[in-house]
Tab-separated table of C-alpha atoms and ligand atoms in Angstrom:
chain	number	residue	atom	x	y	z
A	25	MET	CA	-45.740	51.691	-121.413
A	26	GLU	CA	-47.160	52.619	-118.057
A	27	LYS	CA	-46.133	55.212	-115.515
A	28	ILE	CA	-44.095	54.185	-112.492
A	29	GLU	CA	-46.983	55.173	-110.190
A	30	GLN	CA	-48.924	52.215	-111.596
A	31	LEU	CA	-46.280	49.677	-110.625
A	32	GLN	CA	-47.328	49.520	-106.967
A	33	SER	CA	-50.922	48.515	-107.745
A	34	TYR	CA	-49.769	46.177	-110.546
A	35	LEU	CA	-47.561	44.247	-108.110
A	36	GLN	CA	-50.335	44.124	-105.520
A	37	LYS	CA	-52.821	42.864	-108.089
A	38	LYS	CA	-50.570	40.162	-109.509
A	39	GLN	CA	-49.649	38.587	-106.171
A	40	PHE	CA	-46.342	37.145	-107.398
A	41	SER	CA	-44.896	34.396	-105.213
A	42	GLN	CA	-41.569	36.292	-104.943
A	43	LEU	CA	-40.090	39.479	-106.344
A	44	PHE	CA	-36.517	39.736	-107.631
A	45	LEU	CA	-34.897	43.083	-108.394
A	46	LEU	CA	-32.099	42.938	-110.976
A	47	VAL	CA	-29.717	45.916	-110.878
A	48	ASP	CA	-26.150	46.625	-111.937
A	49	ASP	CA	-23.531	48.238	-109.732
A	50	ASN	CA	-24.503	51.675	-111.092
A	51	THR	CA	-28.272	51.427	-110.878
A	52	SER	CA	-28.074	49.900	-107.390
A	53	VAL	CA	-26.470	53.134	-106.167
A	54	ASN	CA	-28.065	55.775	-108.388
A	55	CYS	CA	-31.519	54.458	-109.258
A	56	MET	CA	-32.623	51.887	-106.696
A	57	PRO	CA	-33.128	54.506	-103.932
A	58	ILE	CA	-35.387	56.521	-106.292
A	59	LEU	CA	-37.421	53.390	-107.043
A	60	LEU	CA	-37.721	52.186	-103.449
A	61	GLU	CA	-38.867	55.643	-102.340
A	62	LYS	CA	-41.867	55.273	-104.665
A	63	ILE	CA	-42.749	51.583	-104.612
A	64	ASP	CA	-43.268	50.310	-101.051
A	65	GLU	CA	-44.390	46.963	-102.375
A	66	ILE	CA	-40.817	46.080	-103.388
A	67	THR	CA	-39.485	46.692	-99.871
A	68	ASP	CA	-42.558	45.291	-98.108
A	69	ARG	CA	-42.363	42.068	-100.103
A	70	GLN	CA	-38.619	41.888	-99.368
A	71	ALA	CA	-37.634	41.630	-102.991
A	72	VAL	CA	-34.417	39.659	-103.439
A	73	LEU	CA	-31.675	41.892	-104.825
A	74	LEU	CA	-29.611	40.502	-107.715
A	75	GLU	CA	-26.660	42.698	-108.633
A	76	ILE	CA	-24.486	42.329	-111.721
A	77	PRO	CA	-21.472	44.341	-112.885
A	78	HIS	CA	-22.346	47.068	-115.395
A	79	GLY	CA	-21.331	47.283	-119.046
A	80	GLU	CA	-22.021	45.755	-122.442
A	81	GLU	CA	-19.112	43.325	-121.979
A	82	LYS	CA	-21.047	41.768	-119.068
A	83	LYS	CA	-24.061	40.989	-121.249
A	84	THR	CA	-22.909	37.399	-121.483
A	85	VAL	CA	-24.128	33.848	-121.012
A	86	SER	CA	-21.999	33.678	-117.893
A	87	THR	CA	-23.780	36.662	-116.290
A	88	ALA	CA	-27.135	35.175	-117.306
A	89	GLU	CA	-26.071	31.891	-115.711
A	90	ASN	CA	-25.172	33.673	-112.466
A	91	ILE	CA	-28.579	35.331	-112.346
A	92	ILE	CA	-30.267	31.984	-112.998
A	93	ARG	CA	-28.217	30.346	-110.245
A	94	SER	CA	-29.221	33.082	-107.787
A	95	LEU	CA	-32.883	32.687	-108.725
A	96	ALA	CA	-32.641	28.939	-108.165
A	97	GLN	CA	-30.844	29.371	-104.822
A	98	SER	CA	-33.632	31.690	-103.672
A	99	GLU	CA	-36.202	29.114	-104.780
A	100	ALA	CA	-37.834	31.256	-107.430
A	101	ASP	CA	-40.783	29.480	-109.024
A	102	ARG	CA	-42.846	30.121	-112.135
A	103	ASP	CA	-45.027	32.633	-110.292
A	104	SER	CA	-42.033	34.765	-109.399
A	105	CYS	CA	-41.368	38.098	-111.068
A	106	LEU	CA	-38.063	39.628	-112.075
A	107	LEU	CA	-37.942	43.429	-112.139
A	108	SER	CA	-35.081	44.698	-114.305
A	109	LEU	CA	-33.900	48.157	-113.243
A	110	GLY	CA	-31.347	49.586	-115.646
A	111	GLY	CA	-30.358	50.434	-119.182
A	112	GLY	CA	-30.406	48.141	-122.181
A	113	VAL	CA	-27.855	45.687	-120.789
A	114	VAL	CA	-29.867	45.026	-117.623
A	115	THR	CA	-33.229	44.830	-119.395
A	116	ASP	CA	-31.825	42.618	-122.198
A	117	LEU	CA	-30.308	40.268	-119.629
A	118	GLY	CA	-33.283	40.352	-117.259
A	119	GLY	CA	-35.655	39.728	-120.127
A	120	PHE	CA	-33.529	36.866	-121.419
A	121	VAL	CA	-33.282	35.145	-118.054
A	122	SER	CA	-37.008	35.660	-117.404
A	123	SER	CA	-37.897	34.045	-120.696
A	124	VAL	CA	-35.859	30.898	-120.066
A	125	PHE	CA	-35.848	30.399	-116.277
A	126	LYS	CA	-38.157	27.440	-115.657
A	127	ARG	CA	-39.434	28.117	-119.199
A	128	GLY	CA	-40.586	31.593	-118.347
A	129	ILE	CA	-41.347	33.886	-115.449
A	130	GLU	CA	-42.760	37.384	-115.573
A	131	ASN	CA	-40.370	40.204	-116.373
A	132	ILE	CA	-40.958	43.874	-115.674
A	133	ASN	CA	-38.664	46.467	-117.224
A	134	ILE	CA	-37.949	49.719	-115.413
A	135	PRO	CA	-35.617	51.549	-117.825
A	136	THR	CA	-33.209	54.055	-116.308
A	137	THR	CA	-31.584	55.406	-119.492
A	138	LEU	CA	-33.147	57.434	-122.273
A	139	VAL	CA	-32.187	54.671	-124.739
A	140	GLY	CA	-34.064	52.202	-122.547
A	141	MET	CA	-37.142	54.409	-122.101
A	142	ALA	CA	-37.424	55.209	-125.804
A	143	ASP	CA	-36.386	51.889	-127.300
A	144	ALA	CA	-34.457	49.075	-125.625
A	145	ALA	CA	-36.896	48.199	-122.839
A	146	ILE	CA	-39.893	48.125	-125.171
A	147	GLY	CA	-40.914	45.364	-127.558
A	148	GLY	CA	-39.872	42.130	-125.894
A	149	LYS	CA	-36.471	41.600	-127.550
A	150	THR	CA	-33.959	40.054	-125.161
A	151	ALA	CA	-30.378	39.041	-125.808
A	152	VAL	CA	-26.887	38.214	-124.642
A	153	ASN	CA	-23.618	38.531	-126.541
A	154	ILE	CA	-21.273	35.653	-127.330
A	155	ASP	CA	-17.578	36.152	-128.177
A	156	GLY	CA	-18.234	39.887	-128.461
A	157	ILE	CA	-20.924	39.386	-131.107
A	158	LYS	CA	-23.825	41.501	-130.041
A	159	ASN	CA	-27.183	39.857	-129.376
A	160	LEU	CA	-26.097	36.534	-130.888
A	161	ILE	CA	-28.669	34.666	-128.841
A	162	GLY	CA	-31.910	35.961	-127.472
A	163	THR	CA	-35.656	35.595	-127.361
A	164	PHE	CA	-38.811	37.492	-128.049
A	165	ASN	CA	-40.259	37.736	-124.578
A	166	PHE	CA	-43.840	38.841	-124.462
A	167	GLY	CA	-44.445	37.731	-120.920
A	168	VAL	CA	-46.162	34.767	-119.409
A	169	LEU	CA	-49.478	33.762	-120.900
A	170	LYS	CA	-51.881	32.779	-118.167
A	171	ASN	CA	-55.173	31.212	-119.247
A	172	ASP	CA	-55.005	33.010	-122.599
A	173	SER	CA	-55.035	30.714	-125.553
A	174	VAL	CA	-55.169	33.542	-128.093
A	175	LEU	CA	-52.336	36.015	-128.518
A	176	SER	CA	-53.752	39.499	-128.366
A	177	TYR	CA	-52.391	42.996	-128.975
A	178	ASP	CA	-51.878	43.362	-125.238
A	179	VAL	CA	-49.697	40.289	-125.064
A	180	PHE	CA	-47.161	42.004	-127.281
A	181	LYS	CA	-46.828	44.872	-124.864
A	182	ASN	CA	-44.388	43.596	-122.307
A	183	LYS	CA	-44.529	45.340	-118.985
A	184	VAL	CA	-42.521	48.545	-118.965
A	185	PHE	CA	-42.906	51.210	-116.292
A	186	LEU	CA	-41.607	54.713	-117.027
A	187	ASP	CA	-40.018	57.027	-114.465
A	188	THR	CA	-38.339	60.053	-116.030
A	189	ASP	CA	-36.793	60.979	-112.653
A	190	PHE	CA	-34.021	58.527	-113.555
A	191	LEU	CA	-32.910	60.917	-116.307
A	192	SER	CA	-31.319	63.078	-113.593
A	193	THR	CA	-28.739	60.304	-113.121
A	194	LEU	CA	-27.545	60.510	-116.769
A	195	SER	CA	-24.659	62.358	-118.405
A	196	VAL	CA	-25.100	64.612	-121.451
A	197	ASN	CA	-23.648	61.860	-123.631
A	198	GLN	CA	-26.159	59.341	-122.304
A	199	ILE	CA	-28.965	61.762	-123.161
A	200	LYS	CA	-27.479	62.115	-126.661
A	201	ASP	CA	-27.492	58.317	-126.970
A	202	GLY	CA	-31.232	58.273	-126.347
A	203	VAL	CA	-31.814	61.227	-128.665
A	204	ALA	CA	-30.371	59.177	-131.544
A	205	GLU	CA	-32.881	56.357	-130.940
A	206	ILE	CA	-35.803	58.790	-130.622
A	207	LEU	CA	-34.749	60.532	-133.846
A	208	LYS	CA	-34.578	57.140	-135.580
A	209	THR	CA	-38.114	56.200	-134.519
A	210	PHE	CA	-39.571	59.550	-135.563
A	211	LEU	CA	-37.764	59.482	-138.928
A	212	VAL	CA	-39.199	56.096	-139.843
A	213	ALA	CA	-42.694	56.839	-138.595
A	214	ASP	CA	-43.724	60.463	-138.116
A	215	GLU	CA	-42.779	63.595	-140.057
A	216	GLY	CA	-44.399	66.105	-137.661
A	217	LEU	CA	-42.624	64.707	-134.610
A	218	SER	CA	-39.342	64.503	-136.568
A	219	ARG	CA	-39.477	68.200	-137.424
A	220	LYS	CA	-40.371	69.264	-133.887
A	221	PHE	CA	-37.701	67.049	-132.384
A	222	LEU	CA	-34.979	68.370	-134.713
A	223	ASP	CA	-35.805	71.877	-133.483
A	224	SER	CA	-35.608	70.955	-129.778
A	225	PRO	CA	-32.483	71.381	-127.691
A	226	ILE	CA	-30.727	68.219	-126.593
A	227	GLU	CA	-31.223	68.409	-122.881
A	228	LYS	CA	-33.061	66.427	-120.247
A	229	ASN	CA	-36.182	68.546	-119.783
A	230	ALA	CA	-36.594	69.165	-123.491
A	231	VAL	CA	-36.572	65.452	-124.389
A	232	VAL	CA	-39.049	64.265	-121.740
A	233	PRO	CA	-42.201	65.150	-123.759
A	234	TYR	CA	-40.948	62.992	-126.646
A	235	ILE	CA	-40.485	59.772	-124.689
A	236	GLU	CA	-44.098	58.652	-124.598
A	237	PRO	CA	-44.871	59.454	-128.269
A	238	CYS	CA	-41.733	57.530	-129.216
A	239	ALA	CA	-42.679	54.553	-127.044
A	240	THR	CA	-46.214	54.570	-128.455
A	241	ILE	CA	-44.889	54.449	-132.031
A	242	LYS	CA	-42.624	51.561	-131.127
A	243	GLU	CA	-45.438	49.659	-129.394
A	244	ARG	CA	-47.647	50.130	-132.442
A	245	ILE	CA	-44.950	48.820	-134.789
A	246	VAL	CA	-44.209	45.881	-132.477
A	247	SER	CA	-47.883	44.959	-132.238
A	248	GLN	CA	-48.041	44.880	-136.069
A	249	ASP	CA	-44.917	42.749	-136.429
A	250	PRO	CA	-43.838	41.324	-133.062
A	251	TYR	CA	-41.352	38.833	-134.522
A	252	ASP	CA	-39.455	41.327	-136.690
A	253	ARG	CA	-40.298	39.893	-140.104
A	254	GLY	CA	-41.583	43.065	-141.735
A	255	ILE	CA	-42.330	46.602	-140.599
A	256	ARG	CA	-40.449	46.192	-137.304
A	257	LYS	CA	-37.219	45.997	-139.295
A	258	SER	CA	-37.669	49.705	-140.001
A	259	LEU	CA	-36.636	50.322	-136.382
A	260	ASN	CA	-33.177	49.225	-137.470
A	261	PHE	CA	-32.776	52.428	-139.474
A	262	GLY	CA	-29.205	53.592	-138.832
A	263	HIS	CA	-28.274	50.317	-137.144
A	264	THR	CA	-26.541	48.487	-140.013
A	265	LEU	CA	-23.575	50.821	-140.093
A	266	GLY	CA	-24.305	51.716	-136.459
A	267	HIS	CA	-23.486	48.221	-135.169
A	268	ALA	CA	-20.282	48.123	-137.224
A	269	VAL	CA	-19.274	51.578	-135.959
A	270	GLU	CA	-19.973	50.500	-132.379
A	271	MET	CA	-17.562	47.573	-132.711
A	272	PHE	CA	-14.926	49.302	-134.825
A	273	TYR	CA	-14.568	52.593	-132.942
A	274	ASN	CA	-15.834	51.337	-129.584
A	275	LEU	CA	-18.419	54.106	-129.422
A	276	SER	CA	-21.609	53.930	-127.357
A	277	HIS	CA	-24.643	52.357	-129.039
A	278	GLY	CA	-26.600	55.612	-129.307
A	279	HIS	CA	-23.679	57.595	-130.675
A	280	SER	CA	-23.066	54.816	-133.215
A	281	VAL	CA	-26.718	54.897	-134.256
A	282	ALA	CA	-26.393	58.656	-134.887
A	283	VAL	CA	-23.424	57.908	-137.178
A	284	GLY	CA	-25.448	55.111	-138.814
A	285	ILE	CA	-28.393	57.465	-139.428
A	286	HIS	CA	-26.003	59.948	-141.044
A	287	TYR	CA	-24.763	57.281	-143.433
A	288	ALA	CA	-28.211	55.804	-144.085
A	289	LEU	CA	-29.518	59.257	-145.005
A	290	ASP	CA	-26.728	59.703	-147.543
A	291	LEU	CA	-27.624	56.310	-149.023
A	292	SER	CA	-31.329	57.229	-148.959
A	293	VAL	CA	-30.653	60.337	-151.050
A	294	LYS	CA	-28.540	58.265	-153.470
A	295	HIS	CA	-30.676	55.131	-153.780
A	296	CYS	CA	-34.215	56.162	-152.808
A	297	ASN	CA	-34.599	59.779	-153.890
A	298	PHE	CA	-34.960	60.983	-150.326
A	299	PRO	CA	-35.448	64.782	-150.644
A	300	TYR	CA	-32.029	66.393	-150.356
A	301	GLU	CA	-33.197	69.527	-148.481
A	302	LYS	CA	-34.789	67.436	-145.742
A	303	ALA	CA	-31.688	65.263	-145.507
A	304	LYS	CA	-29.495	68.342	-145.132
A	305	ALA	CA	-31.322	69.510	-141.999
A	306	ILE	CA	-31.042	66.077	-140.363
A	307	LEU	CA	-27.389	65.638	-141.353
A	308	GLN	CA	-26.607	69.034	-139.829
A	309	PHE	CA	-28.391	68.117	-136.596
A	310	ILE	CA	-26.189	65.028	-136.332
A	311	GLU	CA	-22.981	66.848	-137.309
A	312	ILE	CA	-23.596	69.565	-134.695
A	313	ASN	CA	-24.444	67.202	-131.859
A	314	TYR	CA	-22.257	64.137	-132.440
A	315	GLU	CA	-18.605	63.725	-133.214
A	316	LEU	CA	-18.436	61.739	-136.441
A	317	PRO	CA	-15.597	59.239	-136.855
A	318	PRO	CA	-13.981	59.065	-140.326
A	319	TYR	CA	-16.313	56.308	-141.462
A	320	ASP	CA	-15.879	57.116	-145.155
A	321	LYS	CA	-12.166	56.410	-144.889
A	322	ASP	CA	-12.754	53.131	-143.009
A	323	ILE	CA	-15.701	51.952	-145.067
A	324	SER	CA	-14.063	48.749	-146.357
A	325	GLN	CA	-13.384	47.432	-142.821
A	326	LEU	CA	-16.843	48.578	-141.762
A	327	THR	CA	-18.328	46.753	-144.750
A	328	ASP	CA	-16.671	43.518	-143.606
A	329	LEU	CA	-18.287	43.971	-140.187
A	330	MET	CA	-21.659	44.785	-141.745
A	331	ARG	CA	-21.513	41.548	-143.766
A	332	GLN	CA	-21.252	39.623	-140.497
A	333	ASP	CA	-24.467	41.203	-139.220
A	334	LYS	CA	-26.922	38.421	-138.428
A	335	LYS	CA	-29.701	40.125	-140.352
A	336	ASN	CA	-27.926	39.781	-143.689
A	337	THR	CA	-28.679	37.028	-146.103
A	338	ASP	CA	-25.914	35.697	-148.422
A	339	GLU	CA	-23.361	38.331	-149.481
A	340	LYS	CA	-25.707	41.276	-149.624
A	341	ILE	CA	-25.990	43.951	-146.986
A	342	ASN	CA	-29.500	44.944	-146.003
A	343	PHE	CA	-30.106	48.563	-145.202
A	344	ILE	CA	-33.257	50.194	-143.971
A	345	LEU	CA	-33.397	53.418	-145.949
A	346	LEU	CA	-36.006	56.128	-146.403
A	347	GLU	CA	-37.864	57.252	-149.514
A	348	ASP	CA	-39.029	60.163	-147.388
A	349	ILE	CA	-39.580	60.786	-143.680
A	350	ALA	CA	-41.989	58.084	-142.465
A	351	LYS	CA	-41.504	56.034	-145.666
A	352	PRO	CA	-38.992	53.316	-144.853
A	353	CYS	CA	-37.838	50.753	-147.401
A	354	LEU	CA	-35.478	47.788	-147.358
A	355	VAL	CA	-32.576	47.951	-149.806
A	356	SER	CA	-30.075	45.115	-150.330
A	357	VAL	CA	-26.726	46.033	-151.808
A	358	TYR	CA	-23.697	43.952	-152.743
A	359	GLN	CA	-21.261	46.838	-152.645
A	360	VAL	CA	-21.548	50.022	-150.589
B	23	LIG	N1	-34.589	48.040	-131.382
B	23	LIG	C1	-35.313	47.582	-132.492
B	23	LIG	C2	-36.422	46.632	-132.158
B	23	LIG	O1	-36.736	46.452	-131.001
B	23	LIG	O2	-36.970	46.018	-133.015
């Protein structure tokens, strides 16, 4: 991940044939002015603005099709670049369109939410939903290879530019959403950062110093397993129940991940001997900061939803659990 200040020179260096700026109706009002103030190149090059409605329910094939149509109408070619300015929905959609439009144009992510900065915008996963099923189709988008015949570490770092000024546009709940993803990454990868983070207050200024360490951990894991066949799966800690909770209670993704981490920690104590005292501190952090739905009571409906998760093979449900902090393991269970 690079800092926003480097975007100007990156755009000048790359000499794209055209720039396209993808925003939603929130980021166009709240974030675009902050971006344009800093990056003259976008205004000077008269970037074409593509605006979509906000919200997870708009992360559809039909929205992707509209973006593609607009790119075609503006005569985008393979040397064009799409800059995606927004949270996970915008960067997932922008990344998806970039990876398929004329078989691939360059995509740059400029995340505006804490979830995006710490997780969603990093690692090349793109997706759209179909019939309400999250991320049913998507790609791994590691950018356009020019002249390189060998895939290198750098190729797996898609272009993400960080500007923490966008955090001022977020609500407390949106910050909490990002905190859940940061906590997840630290729990699967770094005990020292986990402890420090659990002791920090949940507020904008306090979380800023954790964004880059979190992004660096994710980039390292992605570079080891770009196509999500091994260690990258550990980044789904808390997501198995989390995705089901998101659908069932209609909670935000980050809040649902916090609930999923709570459940996965309980399972980790039960199935993997995760140290109970450590679990207690993390469970308390979640209970204090997030409202927990009665997931125990609803577990049979949630189990049905978990079985539909695309990552599950046959009838078993795959959970990423922890033997200890920074020691993830994959556990398949028939019955939760
Ligand atoms: N959000 C998990 C991953 O990118 O693999």
